[in-house]
Every structure is written in structure tokens, then in C-alpha cells.
Short mmCIF file of C-alpha atoms in Angstrom, two decimals:
data_model
loop_
_atom_site.label_atom_id
_atom_site.label_comp_id
_atom_site.label_asym_id
_atom_site.label_seq_id
_atom_site.Cartn_x
_atom_site.Cartn_y
_atom_site.Cartn_z
CA MET A 1 142.22 60.04 131.64
CA LYS A 2 139.02 59.77 130.32
CA THR A 3 136.58 55.84 129.87
CA LEU A 4 135.75 54.13 126.84
CA ALA A 5 131.71 56.51 127.90
CA GLU A 6 133.48 59.13 128.82
CA LYS A 7 135.06 59.55 125.23
CA PHE A 8 131.52 58.44 123.39
CA ASP A 9 129.54 61.48 125.53
CA ALA A 10 129.53 64.67 124.12
CA LYS A 11 129.47 66.19 127.04
CA THR A 12 132.64 65.44 128.95
CA GLY A 13 134.56 68.44 127.53
CA ASN A 14 136.78 69.06 124.60
CA LYS A 15 137.90 65.78 121.62
CA ARG A 16 140.30 65.45 119.54
CA ILE A 17 140.44 62.87 115.81
CA LEU A 18 142.46 61.04 114.10
CA ALA A 19 142.12 59.76 110.82
CA LEU A 20 143.79 57.53 108.33
CA ASP A 21 143.52 57.51 105.37
CA GLY A 22 143.90 53.76 102.77
CA GLY A 23 147.39 53.11 100.79
CA GLY A 24 147.08 49.63 100.39
CA ILE A 25 151.38 48.46 101.75
CA ARG A 26 151.57 52.15 102.13
CA GLY A 27 150.53 53.00 105.41
CA ALA A 28 154.28 52.25 106.20
CA LEU A 29 154.48 55.90 105.77
CA THR A 30 151.37 57.12 108.18
CA LEU A 31 153.04 55.28 110.60
CA GLY A 32 156.55 57.62 110.13
CA TYR A 33 153.96 60.67 111.02
CA LEU A 34 152.16 58.52 114.13
CA LYS A 35 155.41 57.99 115.72
CA HIS A 36 156.13 61.36 116.57
CA ILE A 37 152.47 62.64 117.19
CA GLU A 38 152.61 59.55 119.57
CA ASP A 39 155.70 61.22 120.95
CA LEU A 40 154.51 64.78 120.72
CA ILE A 41 151.69 64.03 122.98
CA ARG A 42 153.95 61.88 125.19
CA LYS A 43 156.36 64.82 126.42
CA GLN A 44 153.09 67.39 126.44
CA HIS A 45 151.61 64.49 129.40
CA SER A 46 154.63 63.82 130.99
CA LYS A 47 153.74 60.20 129.74
CA PRO A 48 156.70 58.30 128.28
CA ASP A 49 154.17 54.76 127.71
CA MET A 50 150.95 57.19 127.03
CA LEU A 51 149.41 56.15 123.90
CA LEU A 52 147.71 57.55 121.18
CA CYS A 53 144.20 55.65 122.22
CA GLU A 54 144.41 57.55 125.64
CA TYR A 55 144.30 60.94 123.14
CA PHE A 56 142.28 60.28 120.59
CA ASP A 57 138.04 60.14 121.30
CA MET A 58 137.72 58.57 118.08
CA ILE A 59 140.55 57.16 115.51
CA GLY A 60 139.43 55.34 112.18
CA GLY A 61 140.30 55.00 108.81
CA THR A 62 139.96 53.35 106.17
CA SER A 63 141.62 50.43 104.00
CA THR A 64 145.62 50.20 105.42
CA GLY A 65 144.31 52.80 107.25
CA SER A 66 141.57 51.18 109.23
CA ILE A 67 144.85 47.91 110.41
CA ILE A 68 146.81 50.38 111.60
CA ALA A 69 142.80 52.52 113.91
CA ALA A 70 142.09 48.75 114.89
CA ALA A 71 145.51 48.30 116.61
CA LEU A 72 146.03 51.70 118.02
CA ALA A 73 142.27 51.47 119.19
CA LYS A 74 142.97 48.75 120.54
CA GLY A 75 145.36 49.87 122.66
CA MET A 76 148.72 48.90 120.95
CA SER A 77 152.00 52.05 120.42
CA VAL A 78 152.87 52.87 117.02
CA ASP A 79 156.19 50.50 118.12
CA GLU A 80 154.01 47.89 118.17
CA ILE A 81 152.35 47.90 115.46
CA ARG A 82 155.26 48.75 113.40
CA ASP A 83 157.18 45.80 113.89
CA LYS A 84 153.86 43.78 112.82
CA TYR A 85 153.25 45.65 110.04
CA PHE A 86 156.29 45.11 108.30
CA GLU A 87 155.86 41.47 109.14
CA LEU A 88 151.81 42.08 107.72
CA GLY A 89 152.75 43.11 105.02
CA THR A 90 155.16 41.55 103.39
CA LYS A 91 152.86 38.46 104.06
CA ILE A 92 150.00 39.85 102.67
CA PHE A 93 151.56 40.82 99.64
CA GLY A 94 153.43 37.56 98.92
CA LYS A 95 151.33 34.94 97.66
CA LYS A 96 150.19 35.23 94.62
CA TYR A 97 146.85 33.32 92.68
CA ARG A 98 148.42 31.25 90.56
CA TRP A 99 148.09 30.45 87.47
CA TYR A 100 148.27 26.65 87.53
CA ARG A 101 145.90 26.62 90.41
CA ILE A 102 143.04 25.45 88.67
CA PHE A 103 141.24 24.37 91.38
CA GLU A 104 141.77 28.87 92.73
CA ILE A 105 140.75 29.48 88.29
CA ASP A 106 136.79 31.27 89.67
CA ASP A 107 139.32 33.68 92.82
CA LEU A 108 142.47 33.93 89.62
CA LEU A 109 140.19 36.03 88.07
CA LYS A 110 139.22 38.33 90.79
CA ALA A 111 141.99 38.77 92.64
CA LYS A 112 145.94 39.08 92.45
CA TYR A 113 146.71 38.28 96.10
CA ASP A 114 145.42 35.40 98.25
CA ASP A 115 143.91 35.99 100.92
CA LYS A 116 144.24 33.80 103.18
CA ALA A 117 147.35 35.28 104.62
CA LEU A 118 145.57 38.85 105.12
CA ILE A 119 142.64 36.90 107.22
CA SER A 120 145.52 34.66 109.18
CA GLU A 121 147.23 38.02 109.85
CA LEU A 122 143.99 39.63 111.18
CA LYS A 123 143.02 36.86 113.16
CA ASN A 124 146.19 36.89 114.98
CA VAL A 125 145.69 40.67 115.91
CA PHE A 126 142.53 41.36 116.17
CA GLY A 127 141.19 37.60 118.09
CA ASP A 128 138.02 36.65 119.30
CA THR A 129 137.84 40.94 119.69
CA LEU A 130 134.04 42.00 117.91
CA LEU A 131 133.54 45.42 117.69
CA GLY A 132 130.64 46.03 120.69
CA ASP A 133 134.10 44.42 122.87
CA GLN A 134 134.41 47.45 125.28
CA LYS A 135 136.86 46.52 126.92
CA GLU A 136 139.49 45.26 124.12
CA ILE A 137 138.83 48.34 122.36
CA LYS A 138 140.10 52.27 123.99
CA THR A 139 138.41 54.38 121.63
CA ALA A 140 135.23 54.94 119.63
CA LEU A 141 136.73 52.93 116.44
CA VAL A 142 135.21 54.23 112.78
CA ILE A 143 136.79 51.66 110.35
CA VAL A 144 135.21 52.75 106.77
CA ALA A 145 134.09 49.69 104.52
CA LYS A 146 132.20 49.97 101.49
CA ARG A 147 128.66 47.28 100.64
CA ALA A 148 129.13 46.84 97.51
CA ASP A 149 125.65 45.21 96.46
CA THR A 150 124.35 48.68 97.55
CA ASN A 151 127.62 51.08 96.47
CA SER A 152 127.14 52.57 99.40
CA VAL A 153 129.98 53.59 101.90
CA TRP A 154 129.48 52.20 106.03
CA PRO A 155 132.01 53.38 108.94
CA LEU A 156 131.40 50.71 110.64
CA ASN A 157 131.55 51.74 114.73
CA ASN A 158 131.77 50.40 117.80
CA HIS A 159 129.40 52.84 119.75
CA PRO A 160 126.32 51.46 121.64
CA LYS A 161 123.16 53.65 120.75
CA GLY A 162 124.34 53.49 117.10
CA LYS A 163 121.50 52.64 114.39
CA PHE A 164 123.14 49.37 113.78
CA TYR A 165 124.86 48.60 116.97
CA ASP A 166 121.87 46.02 118.45
CA THR A 167 118.71 46.45 117.17
CA GLU A 168 116.52 45.13 114.79
CA HIS A 169 118.36 47.22 112.12
CA GLY A 170 121.53 45.56 112.68
CA ASN A 171 123.89 43.45 115.31
CA ASN A 172 127.79 45.97 114.20
CA LYS A 173 128.45 45.25 117.84
CA ALA A 174 128.98 40.93 117.22
CA ILE A 175 131.20 41.85 113.88
CA PRO A 176 134.96 40.50 114.84
CA VAL A 177 136.64 43.60 114.52
CA TRP A 178 139.31 41.36 111.89
CA GLU A 179 136.16 40.86 109.47
CA CYS A 180 135.87 44.70 109.31
CA VAL A 181 138.66 45.58 109.17
CA ARG A 182 138.97 43.39 105.86
CA ALA A 183 136.36 44.27 104.68
CA SER A 184 137.66 47.68 104.72
CA ALA A 185 141.26 46.06 103.20
CA ALA A 186 138.53 44.05 99.98
CA ALA A 187 140.42 45.91 97.48
CA PRO A 188 138.84 45.00 94.19
CA THR A 189 141.46 43.32 92.09
CA TYR A 190 143.82 42.82 95.19
CA PHE A 191 141.92 40.30 96.89
CA LEU A 192 138.00 38.89 96.81
CA PRO A 193 134.66 41.24 99.25
CA GLN A 194 133.79 40.39 102.78
CA SER A 195 130.70 38.58 102.85
CA ILE A 196 129.65 39.94 106.81
CA HIS A 197 126.88 39.38 108.77
CA VAL A 198 125.16 42.65 109.51
CA GLY A 199 122.19 41.45 110.93
CA GLY A 200 118.40 42.57 110.54
CA LYS A 201 116.85 42.15 107.33
CA ASP A 202 119.66 41.38 105.16
CA SER A 203 121.37 39.79 107.27
CA TYR A 204 124.81 39.26 104.91
CA ALA A 205 126.59 42.02 103.20
CA ALA A 206 129.10 42.50 100.38
CA PHE A 207 131.70 44.40 101.37
CA VAL A 208 134.63 45.94 99.35
CA ASP A 209 137.40 48.82 99.61
CA GLY A 210 136.70 51.74 101.07
CA GLY A 211 138.68 53.64 99.48
CA VAL A 212 136.69 52.89 96.42
CA SER A 213 134.69 55.45 97.32
CA MET A 214 134.74 59.64 98.73
CA ALA A 215 136.53 58.33 102.14
CA ASN A 216 140.15 56.57 100.83
CA ASN A 217 140.80 59.82 102.73
CA PRO A 218 138.02 59.43 105.90
CA ALA A 219 138.64 62.47 107.56
CA LEU A 220 135.37 64.73 106.75
CA GLN A 221 133.50 60.92 106.94
CA MET A 222 134.45 60.95 109.94
CA LEU A 223 133.55 64.29 110.80
CA MET A 224 130.23 63.33 109.83
CA VAL A 225 130.48 60.31 111.93
CA ALA A 226 130.76 62.31 114.78
CA THR A 227 128.71 65.28 114.64
CA LEU A 228 126.02 64.34 111.41
CA LYS A 229 122.26 64.11 114.09
CA GLY A 230 121.81 60.40 112.35
CA PHE A 231 124.74 59.15 114.33
CA PRO A 232 125.00 58.55 117.46
CA TYR A 233 128.58 61.29 118.98
CA HIS A 234 126.83 64.65 117.92
CA TRP A 235 130.05 65.95 119.61
CA GLU A 236 129.85 69.59 119.30
CA MET A 237 131.28 72.04 116.89
CA GLY A 238 134.64 74.59 117.22
CA GLU A 239 137.71 74.86 116.34
CA ASP A 240 138.64 75.06 120.43
CA LYS A 241 136.18 72.09 120.62
CA LEU A 242 137.05 69.39 118.50
CA MET A 243 140.37 68.54 116.07
CA VAL A 244 140.75 66.07 113.93
CA VAL A 245 144.24 65.09 112.33
CA SER A 246 144.06 62.86 109.32
CA VAL A 247 147.52 61.78 107.73
CA GLY A 248 148.51 60.21 104.16
CA THR A 249 150.24 57.57 102.86
CA GLY A 250 151.34 59.64 100.62
CA MET A 251 150.00 61.56 97.14
CA THR A 252 151.55 61.72 93.54
CA ARG A 253 151.92 64.30 91.96
CA TRP A 254 149.96 64.67 88.35
CA LYS A 255 151.31 65.46 85.32
CA LYS A 256 150.29 63.92 82.44
CA LEU A 257 151.12 65.99 79.11
CA PRO A 258 148.18 67.51 76.39
CA ARG A 259 150.17 65.88 73.21
CA ARG A 260 149.91 62.42 75.68
CA ILE A 261 146.28 63.03 76.92
CA SER A 262 144.96 63.32 73.28
CA LYS A 263 146.31 60.72 71.73
CA SER A 264 145.03 58.53 75.19
CA HIS A 265 142.80 55.69 73.85
CA LEU A 266 139.84 52.68 75.20
CA LEU A 267 142.55 50.51 77.60
CA ASN A 268 145.07 54.23 78.63
CA TRP A 269 142.00 56.12 80.58
CA ALA A 270 140.73 52.48 82.08
CA SER A 271 144.05 51.54 84.25
CA ASN A 272 144.27 55.64 84.86
CA LEU A 273 140.53 56.32 85.84
CA PRO A 274 141.33 54.69 89.58
CA GLU A 275 143.71 56.22 90.60
CA MET A 276 142.44 59.82 89.11
CA PHE A 277 139.40 59.30 90.90
CA MET A 278 140.91 58.43 94.30
CA GLN A 279 143.09 61.84 94.39
CA ASP A 280 139.92 64.19 93.44
CA ALA A 281 138.08 62.80 96.26
CA SER A 282 141.15 62.53 98.07
CA TRP A 283 141.74 66.91 97.46
CA GLN A 284 138.13 67.75 97.94
CA ASN A 285 138.34 66.12 101.23
CA GLN A 286 141.19 67.70 102.21
CA GLN A 287 139.80 71.50 100.43
CA ILE A 288 136.05 70.85 102.38
CA MET A 289 138.03 70.69 105.64
CA GLN A 290 140.34 73.24 105.06
CA TRP A 291 137.41 75.69 104.75
CA LEU A 292 136.01 75.15 107.55
CA SER A 293 138.99 75.94 110.17
CA ARG A 294 142.21 77.75 110.06
CA SER A 295 144.52 74.45 109.34
CA PRO A 296 147.51 75.94 110.88
CA THR A 297 148.72 72.74 107.50
CA ALA A 298 146.68 73.84 104.42
CA VAL A 299 147.89 73.51 101.71
CA GLU A 300 147.32 74.98 97.81
CA ILE A 301 145.21 72.36 96.16
CA ASP A 302 143.08 75.03 93.73
CA SER A 303 145.53 78.33 92.78
CA GLU A 304 142.02 79.88 92.32
CA VAL A 305 141.13 80.16 95.52
CA THR A 306 144.83 79.35 97.21
CA ALA A 307 144.42 77.95 101.26
CA LEU A 308 141.50 79.13 101.92
CA GLU A 309 143.11 81.79 104.65
CA ASP A 310 140.84 84.10 104.32
CA ASP A 311 137.73 81.75 103.67
CA ILE A 312 136.63 80.81 107.00
CA LEU A 313 132.72 78.41 106.24
CA THR A 314 130.98 78.78 109.87
CA ASP A 315 127.90 79.43 111.17
CA GLU A 316 128.14 83.22 112.16
CA PRO A 317 128.05 85.64 109.86
CA GLY A 318 131.98 87.45 110.87
CA ARG A 319 133.19 84.31 112.78
CA LYS A 320 136.37 85.10 112.48
CA LYS A 321 136.83 80.88 114.30
CA GLY A 322 136.83 77.59 112.28
CA LEU A 323 134.29 75.09 113.00
CA ILE A 324 136.99 72.38 113.66
CA HIS A 325 140.99 73.22 114.49
CA TYR A 326 142.04 70.68 111.40
CA LEU A 327 145.10 69.20 111.39
CA ARG A 328 146.24 67.11 107.86
CA TYR A 329 149.79 65.56 107.24
CA ASN A 330 151.39 63.18 103.61
CA VAL A 331 154.00 63.76 101.67
CA MET A 332 154.35 64.60 98.04
CA LEU A 333 155.66 61.13 96.19
CA ASP A 334 157.70 63.03 93.24
CA VAL A 335 161.31 62.72 92.47
CA GLU A 336 161.97 67.10 92.46
CA ASP A 337 160.17 67.51 96.19
CA LEU A 338 161.72 64.51 97.75
CA ASN A 339 164.69 65.38 96.27
CA GLU A 340 164.58 68.99 97.28
CA ARG A 341 162.67 69.06 100.37
CA PHE A 342 164.98 66.13 102.26
CA LYS A 343 167.92 66.25 99.90
CA PRO A 344 169.35 63.15 100.50
CA SER A 345 173.63 62.16 99.46
CA LYS A 346 171.94 59.61 96.40
CA PRO A 347 169.41 61.78 94.60
CA TYR A 348 165.71 60.25 94.43
CA THR A 349 164.68 58.08 91.19
CA GLN A 350 162.36 58.19 89.02
CA LYS A 351 161.93 54.60 88.83
CA GLN A 352 162.96 54.52 92.92
CA VAL A 353 159.65 57.45 93.37
CA ASP A 354 156.86 54.79 91.09
CA SER A 355 158.17 51.89 93.65
CA LEU A 356 157.44 54.27 96.27
CA ALA A 357 154.25 54.58 95.16
CA ALA A 358 153.15 51.16 94.51
CA MET A 359 150.66 50.43 97.18
CA ASP A 360 152.02 46.26 96.94
CA ASN A 361 155.99 46.22 96.79
CA ALA A 362 156.07 45.09 100.47
CA LYS A 363 159.63 45.31 100.45
CA ASN A 364 159.52 48.79 100.17
CA CYS A 365 158.23 48.71 104.15
CA ARG A 366 161.29 50.36 105.73
CA LYS A 367 161.54 53.40 102.95
CA LEU A 368 157.93 53.93 103.81
CA TYR A 369 158.72 54.63 107.41
CA ASP A 370 161.78 55.96 106.88
CA LEU A 371 159.96 58.06 104.91
CA GLY A 372 157.13 59.47 106.43
CA HIS A 373 159.60 59.90 109.26
CA MET A 374 161.44 61.92 108.37
CA ALA A 375 158.31 64.62 106.97
CA GLY A 376 157.10 64.01 110.90
CA ALA A 377 159.93 65.16 112.15
CA GLN A 378 159.79 68.29 109.62
CA GLU A 379 155.99 69.57 109.70
CA VAL A 380 154.31 68.02 113.30
CA LYS A 381 154.49 70.66 115.01
CA GLN A 382 154.17 71.18 119.32
CA GLU A 383 151.72 73.61 118.85
CA HIS A 384 149.95 71.89 116.51
CA PHE A 385 148.74 70.15 119.66
CA PRO A 386 146.59 73.27 121.52
CA ALA A 387 147.24 72.69 125.36
CA ASN A 388 143.40 73.05 125.52
CA PHE A 389 143.56 68.88 123.46
CA LYS A 390 145.49 68.52 126.54
CA VAL A 391 143.82 64.91 128.57
#
């Protein structure tokens, strides 16, 4: 297996990236998919205890995806993370600020949940591990957060040649992993922002959830981290050289009758705008990734251009190969879709689906995991992981 230095190095063979979406407690659905991916690579390599951090050269995520990504990068199996996630979810989304706690009234007006449980559980999982710990972290790690005071996306990563790793510009290597993850998961209205000592001239910076950006689906951002010259990786593109596996947390179908839209008032629009923007960003990310590839998991996002089967964005005219090998796995959280796809003995109701779509209903952990596991059984296929990407 590759060493961490070999995983960073652009010259050490084909590269594999795992990108995990944000979505609150719905990260349990992601774990259902990851169980199938882990089983598949173990079978492919004839190694029953192989970990995803051994297979992927870069693992990253946004918000809840960053929690899972960091745990995978630290060397945990999917089963270990699943068990911890079920416990963690109940604690994190179980303790709300109470109206009668007057001494916390300022926090009560800013966030729905008390972050003490979140911080405690993250410290329990990641301990004193720093972002620059070359022994504890087994692969390239990218944690996508949003710096609130500059309105910029920060892909915190552990490459030792990074501009902000250990230089006059910053000291990312000394940031505890739990703080990086807490920053990425600081969803506005759910949790308070996270302040981090980043070094350099700014010293401290305030962060909010990375999902409050174009990178709630972080696949495109991670591809840029892996390939753009400003970042330290400089991995080569080519569908036989670079694979990106992107896993979602479930997607809701936007259904609004025209007559209801025309009657919407300011409060309606205000409550719907965050979901609208996050869905737009995710679909745009996915469409661009499909444009760069000949993805076997491509879906129709825009009925005018279909699934982009005949469109490949390359640097060579007439080239029939994509610039990446791209896989996207996700579930549509829609009553008709779920009932038609899984044909449950007791059909899903709209109330049940609305409950599954909530990002803070910890009671749904097991149901979401099972849903992701059922979807993974249908979607994750051996042929999606070509032999040339074996470790």
C-alpha cells in the first residue's frame, strides 16, 4: 500500500478521490453507500480488512461529510464510523438551547442547538490529532469550510507543501482536526460559528458550514484542490489516471405549483432560498463533473442537454475520453421515486419522506443508513471501479 508521501506525490500512479456531501444527520445515508464501496474494494483486492483510507489518495467532505471523511482518513472502517455516528447524532441533535436559560439568551437567538455536545463528541473521536499529523492521518484530507469574515471557501488540507500549511501565511498543520470539522459543520441557525487560530497576519478567523457555498457537494472543489497549480498536489487528469467518487446525503425534489409560487410572500421566499441555492449548487457541480467525464452513473439534470452523453470537455479536439473517471451516488428523497425504486411492503408516505429529508432528526439515523445501503446495492457496481485504479 502507498505511504502518505506517495499519496501526495503526483508521480506515484493513478489517483483516487472520495468526496462526501453535507446534509446534517443525513450523512447516515452516505455511510450506507460507503459500506458497499468498502466491501467492493475489499473483494477487488482480496483483502477483507482493507480500509477506504488505503484505497483513496484523497478523502474530503463538507459539513457532516467532513466528519465522515476525517474519520475515514484517520483509519476507521465504515462499520466503526456508523456505530459512532448513530451515537453522535443523537447527542448532537438532542440538546437544544432552552428559552428559560436566560444566561445563554445571546446564543439562543443565534443557534438552534447547543454545540457543547458536538464539540465533546468530535474531541472524543479525533482527540488531539492535528491536521498536520502525518502518522494519525493516513491519506490526503480535505475539509471544506466557509470563512465567514471574508466570505471565502477554505479547503483545509494536510499537504505539507500547501501555502497555508506551515508558512508566514498560515499554520494549518497545527489546527486540531476536531476544530476543522467543527468549522465545516457550523451550519447557520443550527450551530454557532467556529473561531480558529489560522496563524499568519489574520491570526484568528471565523468559520461557518462549508455547505453555505457552492461546495456542499465538494467534488468539484476537491478536483480543483487536486489539480490546480495554486494547490500543492498537481495530479494529472485523464479518465484512466484520476477517479472522483462523489457520495450524496439524499436530494429532495422541488415541487411547487405555479399558482402557489405566484402567491408567495417575503417569508415564504426567505425560508425557501437556502434550499434552492444549495440544490442549484449541487446540480451545477454534478453537471460540470459529468461534462468532464464519460460517467457510467450520469443522470439527466437538464432536459435540454440530457445527461451530456455526447459532450466531453477536453483539451484535445475530437478526443473521446474524459478528463476524469467520475462516479456519483445519491438518492432522490421523493415518495414516488422511493416507492417505485424499492417497492416496500408498506409504501412511503409524504410525512415519512419529509421526516427523512430533515437534516436534524437523529431518530432517522438507522432508516437513512438502511436507505443508503439499499440504494448502494442497486447502484455501486464492480465495473465502476476499473482494474487500472487498483492499489
